[in-house]
Short mmCIF file of C-alpha atoms in Angstrom, two decimals:
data_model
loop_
_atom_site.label_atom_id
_atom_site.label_comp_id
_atom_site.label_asym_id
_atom_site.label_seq_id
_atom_site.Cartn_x
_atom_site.Cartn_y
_atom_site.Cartn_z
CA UNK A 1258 0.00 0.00 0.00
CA UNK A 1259 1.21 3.33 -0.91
CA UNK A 1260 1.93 6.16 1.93
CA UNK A 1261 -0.48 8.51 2.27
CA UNK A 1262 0.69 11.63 -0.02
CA UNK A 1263 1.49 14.17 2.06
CA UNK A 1264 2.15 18.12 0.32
CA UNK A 1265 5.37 20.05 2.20
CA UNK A 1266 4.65 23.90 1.68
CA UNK A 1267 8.25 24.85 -0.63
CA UNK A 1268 8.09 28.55 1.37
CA UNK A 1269 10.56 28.09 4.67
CA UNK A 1270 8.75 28.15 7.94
CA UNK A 1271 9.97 31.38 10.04
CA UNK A 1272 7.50 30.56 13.36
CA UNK A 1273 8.16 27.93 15.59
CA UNK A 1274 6.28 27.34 19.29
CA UNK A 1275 10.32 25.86 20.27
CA UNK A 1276 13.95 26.20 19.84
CA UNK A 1277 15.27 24.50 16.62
CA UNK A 1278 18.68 23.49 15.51
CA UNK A 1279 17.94 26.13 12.70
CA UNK A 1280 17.98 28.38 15.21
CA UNK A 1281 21.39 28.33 15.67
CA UNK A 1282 22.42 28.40 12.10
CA UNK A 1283 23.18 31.82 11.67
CA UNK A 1284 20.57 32.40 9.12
CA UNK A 1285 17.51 34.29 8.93
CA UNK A 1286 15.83 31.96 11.60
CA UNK A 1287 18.46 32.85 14.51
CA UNK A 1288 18.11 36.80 13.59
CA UNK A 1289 14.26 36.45 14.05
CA UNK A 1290 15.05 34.73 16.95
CA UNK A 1291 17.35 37.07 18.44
CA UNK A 1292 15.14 40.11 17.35
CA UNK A 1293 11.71 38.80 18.73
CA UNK A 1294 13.12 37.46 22.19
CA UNK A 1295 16.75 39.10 23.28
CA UNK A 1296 16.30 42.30 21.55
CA UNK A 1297 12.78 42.93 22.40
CA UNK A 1298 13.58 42.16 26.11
CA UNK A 1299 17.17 43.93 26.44
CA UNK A 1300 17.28 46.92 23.96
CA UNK A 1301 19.89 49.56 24.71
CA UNK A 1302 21.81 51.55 22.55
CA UNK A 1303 25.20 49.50 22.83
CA UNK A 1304 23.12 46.44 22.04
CA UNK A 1305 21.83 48.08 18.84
CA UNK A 1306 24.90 48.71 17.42
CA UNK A 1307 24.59 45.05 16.14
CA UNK A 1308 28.25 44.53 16.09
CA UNK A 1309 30.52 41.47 17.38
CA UNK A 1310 31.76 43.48 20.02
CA UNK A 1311 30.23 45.47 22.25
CA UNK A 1312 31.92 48.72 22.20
CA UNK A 1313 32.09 50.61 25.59
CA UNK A 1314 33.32 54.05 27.27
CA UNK A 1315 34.99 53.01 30.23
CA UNK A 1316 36.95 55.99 31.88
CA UNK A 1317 37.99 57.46 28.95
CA UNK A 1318 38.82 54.46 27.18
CA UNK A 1319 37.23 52.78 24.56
CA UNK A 1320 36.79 49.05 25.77
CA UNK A 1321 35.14 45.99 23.17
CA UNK A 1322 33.51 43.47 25.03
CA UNK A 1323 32.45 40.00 23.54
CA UNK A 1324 30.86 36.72 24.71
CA UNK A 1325 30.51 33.34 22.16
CA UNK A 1326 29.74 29.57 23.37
CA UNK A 1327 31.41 26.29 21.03
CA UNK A 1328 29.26 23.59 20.82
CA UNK A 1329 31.02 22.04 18.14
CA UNK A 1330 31.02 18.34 17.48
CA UNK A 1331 33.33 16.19 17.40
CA UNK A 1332 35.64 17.97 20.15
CA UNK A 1333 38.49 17.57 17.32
CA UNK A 1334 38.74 18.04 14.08
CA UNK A 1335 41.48 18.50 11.31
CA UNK A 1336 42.88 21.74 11.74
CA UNK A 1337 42.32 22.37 15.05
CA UNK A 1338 39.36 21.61 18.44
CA UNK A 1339 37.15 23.30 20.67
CA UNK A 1340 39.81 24.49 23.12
CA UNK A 1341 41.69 26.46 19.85
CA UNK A 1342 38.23 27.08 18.24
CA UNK A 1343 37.20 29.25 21.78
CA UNK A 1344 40.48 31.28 22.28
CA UNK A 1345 40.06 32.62 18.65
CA UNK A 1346 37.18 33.03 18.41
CA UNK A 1347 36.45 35.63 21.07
CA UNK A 1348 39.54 37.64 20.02
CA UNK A 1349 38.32 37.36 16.29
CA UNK A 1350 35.48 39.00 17.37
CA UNK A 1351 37.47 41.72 19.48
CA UNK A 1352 38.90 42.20 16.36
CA UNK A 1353 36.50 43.05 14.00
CA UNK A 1354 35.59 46.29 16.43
CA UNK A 1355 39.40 47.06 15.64
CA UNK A 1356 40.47 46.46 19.93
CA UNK A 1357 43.98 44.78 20.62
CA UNK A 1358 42.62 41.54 22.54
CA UNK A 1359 43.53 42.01 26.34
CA UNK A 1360 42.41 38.99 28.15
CA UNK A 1361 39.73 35.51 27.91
CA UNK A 1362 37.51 34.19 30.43
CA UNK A 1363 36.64 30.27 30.46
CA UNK A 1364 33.70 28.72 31.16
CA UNK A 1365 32.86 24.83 30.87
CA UNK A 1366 29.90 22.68 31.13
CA UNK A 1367 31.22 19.26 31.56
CA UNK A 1368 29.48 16.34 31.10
CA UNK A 1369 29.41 13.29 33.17
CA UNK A 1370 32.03 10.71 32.42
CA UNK A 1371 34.33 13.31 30.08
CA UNK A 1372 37.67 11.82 29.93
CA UNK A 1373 40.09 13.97 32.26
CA UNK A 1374 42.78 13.72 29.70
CA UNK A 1375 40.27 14.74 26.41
CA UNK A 1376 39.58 17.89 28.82
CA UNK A 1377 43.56 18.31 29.61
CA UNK A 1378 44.02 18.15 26.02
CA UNK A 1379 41.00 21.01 25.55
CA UNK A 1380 43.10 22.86 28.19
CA UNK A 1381 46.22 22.63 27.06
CA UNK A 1382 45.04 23.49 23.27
CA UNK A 1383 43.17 26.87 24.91
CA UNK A 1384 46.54 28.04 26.39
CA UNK A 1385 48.60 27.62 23.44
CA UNK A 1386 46.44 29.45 21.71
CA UNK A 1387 45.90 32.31 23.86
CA UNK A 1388 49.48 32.59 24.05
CA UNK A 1389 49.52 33.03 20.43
CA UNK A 1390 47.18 35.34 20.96
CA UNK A 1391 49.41 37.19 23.57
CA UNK A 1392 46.27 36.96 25.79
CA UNK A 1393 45.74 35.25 29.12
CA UNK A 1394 42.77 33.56 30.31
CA UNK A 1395 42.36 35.49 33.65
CA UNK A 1396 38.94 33.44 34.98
CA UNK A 1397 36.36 30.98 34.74
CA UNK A 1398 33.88 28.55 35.64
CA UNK A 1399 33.42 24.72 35.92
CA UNK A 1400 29.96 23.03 35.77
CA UNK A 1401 29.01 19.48 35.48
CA UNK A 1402 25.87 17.84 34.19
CA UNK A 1403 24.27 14.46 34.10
CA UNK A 1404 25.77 11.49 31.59
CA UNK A 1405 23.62 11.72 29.01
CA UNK A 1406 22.81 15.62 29.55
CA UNK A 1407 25.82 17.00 27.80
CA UNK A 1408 28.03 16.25 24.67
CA UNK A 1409 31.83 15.95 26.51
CA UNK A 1410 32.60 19.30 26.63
CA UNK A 1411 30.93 22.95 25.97
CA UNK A 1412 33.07 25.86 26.04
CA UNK A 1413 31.91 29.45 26.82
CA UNK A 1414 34.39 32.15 26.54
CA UNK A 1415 34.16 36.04 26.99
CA UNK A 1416 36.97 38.51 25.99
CA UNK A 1417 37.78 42.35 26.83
CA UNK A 1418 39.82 44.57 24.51
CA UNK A 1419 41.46 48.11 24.21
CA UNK A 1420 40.18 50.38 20.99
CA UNK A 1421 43.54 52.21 20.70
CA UNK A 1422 42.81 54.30 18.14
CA UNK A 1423 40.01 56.82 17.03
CA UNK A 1424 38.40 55.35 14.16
CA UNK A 1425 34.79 53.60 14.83
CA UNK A 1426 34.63 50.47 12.54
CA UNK A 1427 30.91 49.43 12.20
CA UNK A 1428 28.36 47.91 9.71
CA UNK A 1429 27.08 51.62 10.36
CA UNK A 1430 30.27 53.42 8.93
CA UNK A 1431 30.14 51.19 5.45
CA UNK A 1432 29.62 53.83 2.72
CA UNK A 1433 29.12 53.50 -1.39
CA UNK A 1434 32.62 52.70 -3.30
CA UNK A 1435 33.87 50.75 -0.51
CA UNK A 1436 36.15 47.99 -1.47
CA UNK A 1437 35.04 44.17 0.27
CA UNK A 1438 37.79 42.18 0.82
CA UNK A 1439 38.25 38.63 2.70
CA UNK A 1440 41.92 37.47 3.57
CA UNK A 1441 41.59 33.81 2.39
CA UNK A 1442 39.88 30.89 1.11
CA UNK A 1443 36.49 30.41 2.12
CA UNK A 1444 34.40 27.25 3.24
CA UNK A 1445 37.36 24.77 4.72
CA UNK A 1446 36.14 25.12 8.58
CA UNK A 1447 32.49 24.20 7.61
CA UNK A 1448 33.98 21.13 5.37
CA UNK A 1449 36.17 20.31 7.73
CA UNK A 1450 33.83 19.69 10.73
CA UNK A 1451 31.47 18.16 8.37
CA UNK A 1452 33.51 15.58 6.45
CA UNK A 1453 35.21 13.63 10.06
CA UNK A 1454 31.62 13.93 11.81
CA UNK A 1455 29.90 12.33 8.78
CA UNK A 1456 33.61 10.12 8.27
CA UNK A 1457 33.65 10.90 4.45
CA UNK A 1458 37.32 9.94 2.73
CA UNK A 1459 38.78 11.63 0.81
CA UNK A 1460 42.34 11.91 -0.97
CA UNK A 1461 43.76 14.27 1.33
CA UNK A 1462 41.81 15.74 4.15
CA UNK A 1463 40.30 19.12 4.35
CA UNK A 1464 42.03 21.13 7.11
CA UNK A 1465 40.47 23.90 9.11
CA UNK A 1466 40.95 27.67 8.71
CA UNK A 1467 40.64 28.31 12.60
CA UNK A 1468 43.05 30.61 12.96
CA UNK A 1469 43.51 34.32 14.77
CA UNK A 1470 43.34 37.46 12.59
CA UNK A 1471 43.82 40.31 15.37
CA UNK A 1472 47.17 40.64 14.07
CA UNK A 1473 46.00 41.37 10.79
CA UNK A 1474 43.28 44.19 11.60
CA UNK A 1475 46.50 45.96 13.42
CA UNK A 1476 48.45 45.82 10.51
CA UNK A 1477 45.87 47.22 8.56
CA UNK A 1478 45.24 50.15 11.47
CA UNK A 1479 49.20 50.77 11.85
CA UNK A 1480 49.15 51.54 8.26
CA UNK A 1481 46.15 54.06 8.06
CA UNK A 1482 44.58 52.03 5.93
CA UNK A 1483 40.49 53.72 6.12
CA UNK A 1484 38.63 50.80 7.63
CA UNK A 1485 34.91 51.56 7.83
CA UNK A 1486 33.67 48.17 8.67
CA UNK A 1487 34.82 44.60 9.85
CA UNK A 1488 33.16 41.43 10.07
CA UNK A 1489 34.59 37.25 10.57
CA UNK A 1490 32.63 35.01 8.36
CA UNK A 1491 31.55 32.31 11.10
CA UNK A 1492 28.34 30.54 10.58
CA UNK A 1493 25.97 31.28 8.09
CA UNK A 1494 30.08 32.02 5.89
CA UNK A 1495 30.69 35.24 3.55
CA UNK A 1496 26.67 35.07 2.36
CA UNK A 1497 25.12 35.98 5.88
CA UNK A 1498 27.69 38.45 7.03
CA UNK A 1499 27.38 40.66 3.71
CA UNK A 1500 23.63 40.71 3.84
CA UNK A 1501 23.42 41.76 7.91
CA UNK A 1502 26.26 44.48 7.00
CA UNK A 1503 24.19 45.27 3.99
CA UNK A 1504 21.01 45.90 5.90
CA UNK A 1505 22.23 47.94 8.32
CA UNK A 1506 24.42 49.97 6.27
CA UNK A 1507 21.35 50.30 3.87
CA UNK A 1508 23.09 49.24 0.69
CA UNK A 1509 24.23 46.67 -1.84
CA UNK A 1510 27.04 44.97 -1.59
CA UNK A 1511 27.94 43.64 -5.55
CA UNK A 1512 30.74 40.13 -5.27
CA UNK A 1513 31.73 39.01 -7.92
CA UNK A 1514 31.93 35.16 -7.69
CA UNK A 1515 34.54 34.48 -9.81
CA UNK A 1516 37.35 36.76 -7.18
CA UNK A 1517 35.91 34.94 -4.02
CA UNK A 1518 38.70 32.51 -3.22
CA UNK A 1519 37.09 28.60 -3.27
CA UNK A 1520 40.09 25.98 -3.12
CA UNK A 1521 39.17 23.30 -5.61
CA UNK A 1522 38.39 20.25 -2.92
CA UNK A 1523 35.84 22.28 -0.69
CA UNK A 1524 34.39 23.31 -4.24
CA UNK A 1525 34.18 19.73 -4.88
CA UNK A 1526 32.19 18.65 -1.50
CA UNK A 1527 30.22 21.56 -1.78
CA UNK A 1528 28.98 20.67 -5.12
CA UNK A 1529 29.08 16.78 -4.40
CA UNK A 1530 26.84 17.66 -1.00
CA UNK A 1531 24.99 20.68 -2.51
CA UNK A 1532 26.27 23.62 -0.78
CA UNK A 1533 27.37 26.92 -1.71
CA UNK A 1534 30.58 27.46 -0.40
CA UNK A 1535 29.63 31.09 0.17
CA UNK A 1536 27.37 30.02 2.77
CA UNK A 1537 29.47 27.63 4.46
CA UNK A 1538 31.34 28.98 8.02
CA UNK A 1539 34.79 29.88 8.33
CA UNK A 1540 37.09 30.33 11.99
CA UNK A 1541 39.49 32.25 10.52
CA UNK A 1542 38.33 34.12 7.92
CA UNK A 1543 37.14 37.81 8.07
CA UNK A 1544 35.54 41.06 5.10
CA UNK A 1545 37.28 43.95 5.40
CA UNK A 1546 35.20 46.88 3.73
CA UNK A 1547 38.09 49.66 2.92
CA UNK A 1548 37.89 53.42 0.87
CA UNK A 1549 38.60 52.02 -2.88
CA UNK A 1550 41.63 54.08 -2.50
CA UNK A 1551 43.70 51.94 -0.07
CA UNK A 1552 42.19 48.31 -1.38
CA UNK A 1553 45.39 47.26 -3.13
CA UNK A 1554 47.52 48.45 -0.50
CA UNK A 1555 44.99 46.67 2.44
CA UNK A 1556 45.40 43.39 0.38
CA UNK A 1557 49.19 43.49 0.24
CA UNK A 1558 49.30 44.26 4.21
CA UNK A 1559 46.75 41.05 4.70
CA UNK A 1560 48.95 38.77 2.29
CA UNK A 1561 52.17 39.46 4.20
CA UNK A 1562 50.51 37.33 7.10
CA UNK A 1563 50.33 33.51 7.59
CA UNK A 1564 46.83 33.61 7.24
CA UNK A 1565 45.99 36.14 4.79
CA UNK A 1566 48.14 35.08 2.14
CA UNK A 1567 45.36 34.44 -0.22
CA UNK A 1568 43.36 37.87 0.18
CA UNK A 1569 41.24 39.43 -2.22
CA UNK A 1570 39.02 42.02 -3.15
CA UNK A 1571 35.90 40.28 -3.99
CA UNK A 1572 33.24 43.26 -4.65
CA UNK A 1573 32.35 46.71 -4.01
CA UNK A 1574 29.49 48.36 -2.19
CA UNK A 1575 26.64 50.40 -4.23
CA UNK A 1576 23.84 52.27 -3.92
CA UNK A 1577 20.23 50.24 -2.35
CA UNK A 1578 19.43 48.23 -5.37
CA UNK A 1579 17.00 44.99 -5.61
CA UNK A 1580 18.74 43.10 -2.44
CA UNK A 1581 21.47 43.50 -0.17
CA UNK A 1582 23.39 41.47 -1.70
CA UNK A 1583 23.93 40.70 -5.12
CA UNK A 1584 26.60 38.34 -7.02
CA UNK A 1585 27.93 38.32 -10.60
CA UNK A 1586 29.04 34.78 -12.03
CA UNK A 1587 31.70 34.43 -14.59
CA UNK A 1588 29.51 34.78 -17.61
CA UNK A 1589 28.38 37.69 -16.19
CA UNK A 1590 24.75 36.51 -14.95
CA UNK A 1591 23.67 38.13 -11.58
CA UNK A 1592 21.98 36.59 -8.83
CA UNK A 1593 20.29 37.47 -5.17
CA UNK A 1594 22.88 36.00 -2.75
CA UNK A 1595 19.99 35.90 -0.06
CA UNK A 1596 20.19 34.76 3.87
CA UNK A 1597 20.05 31.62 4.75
CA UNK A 1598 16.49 30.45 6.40
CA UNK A 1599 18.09 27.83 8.85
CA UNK A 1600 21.27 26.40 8.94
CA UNK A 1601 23.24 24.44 6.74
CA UNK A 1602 25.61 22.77 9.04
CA UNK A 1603 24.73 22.41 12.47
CA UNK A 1604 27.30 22.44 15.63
CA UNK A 1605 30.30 23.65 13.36
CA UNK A 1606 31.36 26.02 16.28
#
């Protein structure tokens, strides 16, 4: 006996009466989310500023202030693990208000039956990293829950910098003729996570991008370079960052495809799985939007780093047009690059 035909409305569902995994996707369901619930319960103006770091005036000084949580699974991956994932994180975030990363705070849910040694190696991994960093993890908190209640280890870390200079970098400062620039390859974190969780082979494996990129933004800043706007390209990759910056800064951001750096395996998953690599997240990875005038020289200061050697410009930003964001292939077709309704890839940070 045939199964009772059942018709599945194509338009995405945006209401649910519970949390989701889509929720956490960085797409257009998690913005809804965080609109309808945090916002509308703890509006302010800092909070409105709709940055990745909170930018404050503490006694004179301009302090950023930043809070993420890793959830990722498996703890370890190829190119890195949630210990390395949580240090930069935070200070990538630090970074993209332009602040020189000061100091981390740690906090761990534990699960029941965690290995001590997986959790000295999660330890060990955050410190070398911070000290890469040049930051120290200066507090913290421990918390166990039931077997069963937990997934090993979930890492929660918050991180204070200095803004030592005057220039405010925000979606809100992105103006018309702006270069967009990213400092690498797009897509390998996403791929990465994915392809040991799922235990696809492959010739050689995909590594990682998780990497710091404070050092970076201060080159760029030591060299007057005119930085209007900074963003890393974590979940929801290059697609949902452009469109939020977009929508604040009330324009169009134009990418042409063909510039944005894809290395030819994570191409290959993507198109073997169905993604678009421009919507897949990155750890290490951030868009710099710059004054057309100092582009060329921004991408030269990016390249001379270990992680920004292959940094692009990859569009420009115009006037309001028919969507934020808009991409031109290589025959010269253009298409909406719109948000993301859910997720793609769940738990990939």
């Amino acid at each position: 006996m045939m199964d009772e035909f059942a018709p599945v409305c194509p338009v995405p569902k945006n209401e649910y009466e519970r949390v989701v995994m889509a929720h956490g996707g960085g797409g257009a369901l998690m913005d809804r989310l965080i609109e309808s619930v945090f916002r509308a319960s703890f509006r302010n103006e800092t909070l409105d500023q709709r940055h990745d770091s909170a930018v404050l005036n503490v006694g004179g000084a301009r302090i950023a202030f930043t809070t993420d949580s890793y959830v990722v699974h498996p703890l370890f991956f190829p190119g890195g693990d949630i210990g390395s994932l949580a240090v930069h994180g935070t200070v990538n975030d630090l970074a993209m208000s332009g602040a020189r990363p000061v100091a981390l705070s740690a906090g761990y849910i534990l699960e029941e039956g965690l290995p001590i040694e997986t959790l000295r190696k999660i330890a060990d991994s955050m410190r070398d990293a911070a000290r890469r960093c040049g930051v120290d993890i200066v507090t913290g908190d421990t918390k166990v829950v039931d077997k069963g209640k937990g997934d090993g280890v979930f890492i929660n870390t918050t991180g204070i910098g200095v803004i030592e200079q005057d220039r405010v970098i925000a979606p809100t400062e992105v103006r018309e003729g702006d270069a967009v620039i990213v400092n690498g390859d797009l897509g390998r974190h996403g791929i990465a996570v994915l392809t040991v969780r799922e235990g696809l082979q492959f010739s050689s494996p995909i590594e990682s991008d998780s990497a710091p990129v404070h050092d970076m933004v201060a080159s760029l800043l030591a060299a007057g370079v005119e930085v209007h706007c900074l963003r890393d390209l974590t979940r929801g990759g290059l697609a949902s960052a452009l469109n939020e910056i977009a929508e604040i800064a009330k324009v169009t951001v134009s990418v042409d495809e063909s510039a944005a750096p894809v290395r030819d395996d994570v191409q290959g998953v993507c198109e073997l799985l169905g993604f678009d690599p421009l919507y897949v997240a990155n750890e290490g990875r951030f868009a710099a939007f710059v004054a057309p005038q100092d582009a060329a020289r921004a991408v030269e200061i990016i390249a001379r780093h270990e992680h920004g050697q292959g940094a692009a410009v990859i569009g420009c930003v115009e006037a309001a047009a028919s969507a934020p964001v808009l991409v031109k292939s290589a025959l010269g077709a253009v298409r909406i690059l719109d948000r993301l309704s859910g997720e793609q890839l769940p738990r990939i940070c």
